[in-house]
């Protein structure tokens, strides 16, 4: 059983799917920590409802550097013996201080088909606005490992949705979110079973 930490900054619907998957025995692991940079967010509340330890360090007004912040987070994860970090709407760019020790042990979910519509500034509704504006025929969601380039790490799973002619960023976001809720628990399940291997800059799923 691996120990999982989920990092979130907002409502936490992806966190919820991981809590449910962990509680229902779908994944060979337990969500044992929820971490946030936003102390009063919905994700913290969801963790408390599930009696999972919820810790936050407010990034707003934090007195140190980004690296010092991540050093604190790293120490927390190491002290709790976290095997896998899942970013689930964690709206903060992570520095190498945390990425390197957790290389290929940290995943993120992104609401588009990477490498399209990723990178700095492409998060949350900005992504769906850009997809609709570009008149894309399809979008979706991507689970990938976190590396030092923003949204650039090896892809673990993707799920597609059609972009419909009458879609607004909001309607598209809702359909993409449903796909996120399917592929994130699935990716964590595969990882927890030791079926996700990185070879070069690609992921191989072993069945
Ligand atoms: C999700 O759509 C997730 O893909 C996105 O934020 C939302 C969080 O929703 N993440 C990013 O844009 C990261 N680049 P949730 O709080 O309901 O899980």
Coordinates of C-alpha atoms in Angstrom, one line a residue, residues 82-196:
X82 CA 4.7 10.0 1.3
X83 CA 5.4 7.7 -1.7
X84 CA 3.3 9.6 -4.3
X85 CA 2.2 13.2 -4.6
X86 CA -0.9 13.9 -6.7
X87 CA -1.4 17.5 -7.7
X88 CA -5.1 18.0 -8.1
X89 CA -5.8 21.6 -9.0
X90 CA -2.7 22.8 -7.1
X91 CA -2.4 26.3 -8.5
X92 CA 1.3 26.8 -7.8
X93 CA 4.4 26.3 -9.8
X94 CA 6.6 23.9 -7.9
X95 CA 10.4 24.3 -7.7
X96 CA 13.1 21.7 -8.3
X97 CA 13.6 21.6 -4.5
X98 CA 10.4 19.4 -4.3
X99 CA 10.4 18.0 -7.9
X100 CA 13.8 16.4 -7.8
X101 CA 13.3 14.2 -4.7
X102 CA 9.9 13.2 -6.0
X103 CA 10.8 12.8 -9.7
X104 CA 8.4 10.2 -11.2
X105 CA 6.7 10.1 -7.8
X106 CA 4.6 13.2 -8.5
X107 CA 1.7 13.4 -10.9
X108 CA -0.5 16.3 -12.1
X109 CA -3.8 16.5 -13.8
X110 CA -4.2 19.1 -16.6
X111 CA -7.5 20.0 -18.2
X112 CA -6.3 19.7 -21.9
X113 CA -4.5 17.3 -24.2
X114 CA -0.9 18.1 -23.5
X115 CA 1.4 19.2 -25.1
X116 CA -1.4 21.5 -26.4
X117 CA -2.6 24.3 -24.1
X118 CA -0.1 23.8 -21.3
X119 CA 2.7 25.9 -19.8
X120 CA 2.8 29.0 -17.6
X121 CA -0.5 30.8 -17.4
X122 CA -2.4 27.8 -18.7
X123 CA -4.5 26.6 -15.8
X124 CA -8.2 26.3 -14.9
X125 CA -10.6 28.3 -17.0
X126 CA -7.7 29.9 -19.0
X127 CA -7.2 26.6 -20.7
X128 CA -10.8 26.1 -21.8
X129 CA -11.0 29.7 -22.9
X130 CA -8.0 29.2 -25.1
X131 CA -9.3 25.9 -26.5
X132 CA -12.7 27.4 -27.4
X133 CA -11.0 30.5 -28.9
X134 CA -8.7 28.4 -31.0
X135 CA -11.8 26.5 -32.4
X136 CA -10.3 23.1 -31.5
X137 CA -12.3 20.1 -32.5
X138 CA -11.2 18.1 -29.5
X139 CA -9.9 18.6 -26.0
X140 CA -9.6 16.5 -22.9
X141 CA -7.4 15.9 -19.9
X142 CA -3.9 14.6 -19.2
X143 CA -2.3 12.9 -16.2
X144 CA 1.4 13.3 -16.4
X145 CA 4.5 13.1 -14.2
X146 CA 5.8 16.4 -12.9
X147 CA 9.2 17.4 -14.2
X148 CA 11.0 20.8 -14.2
X149 CA 9.2 22.1 -17.3
X150 CA 5.7 23.3 -16.6
X151 CA 3.2 20.7 -17.9
X152 CA 6.0 19.0 -19.8
X153 CA 6.6 15.7 -18.1
X154 CA 5.8 12.2 -19.5
X155 CA 2.2 11.6 -20.1
X156 CA 0.6 8.7 -18.1
X157 CA -3.0 8.8 -19.4
X158 CA -5.2 11.0 -21.5
X159 CA -8.9 11.2 -22.1
X160 CA -10.6 13.0 -25.0
X161 CA -13.8 15.0 -25.4
X162 CA -15.3 16.6 -28.5
X163 CA -15.5 20.4 -28.5
X164 CA -19.0 21.1 -29.7
X165 CA -20.0 24.1 -31.8
X166 CA -22.0 25.7 -29.1
X167 CA -19.5 25.0 -26.3
X168 CA -18.5 27.9 -23.9
X169 CA -15.4 27.5 -21.8
X170 CA -17.8 26.7 -18.9
X171 CA -19.7 23.8 -20.7
X172 CA -16.4 22.4 -22.0
X173 CA -14.8 22.6 -18.5
X174 CA -17.7 20.6 -17.1
X175 CA -17.3 17.8 -19.7
X176 CA -13.5 17.8 -19.3
X177 CA -13.8 17.5 -15.5
X178 CA -15.9 14.3 -15.9
X179 CA -13.0 12.8 -17.9
X180 CA -10.5 14.0 -15.3
X181 CA -12.5 12.1 -12.6
X182 CA -12.2 8.9 -14.7
X183 CA -8.5 9.1 -15.7
X184 CA -6.9 10.4 -12.4
X185 CA -8.0 7.4 -10.2
X186 CA -7.2 5.1 -13.0
X187 CA -3.6 6.5 -13.4
X188 CA -3.1 6.3 -9.6
X189 CA -4.4 2.7 -9.6
X190 CA -2.0 1.7 -12.3
X191 CA 0.9 3.4 -10.5
X192 CA 0.0 1.8 -7.1
X193 CA 0.1 -1.6 -8.9
X194 CA 3.6 -0.9 -10.2
X195 CA 2.4 -0.8 -13.8
X196 CA 3.6 2.7 -14.7

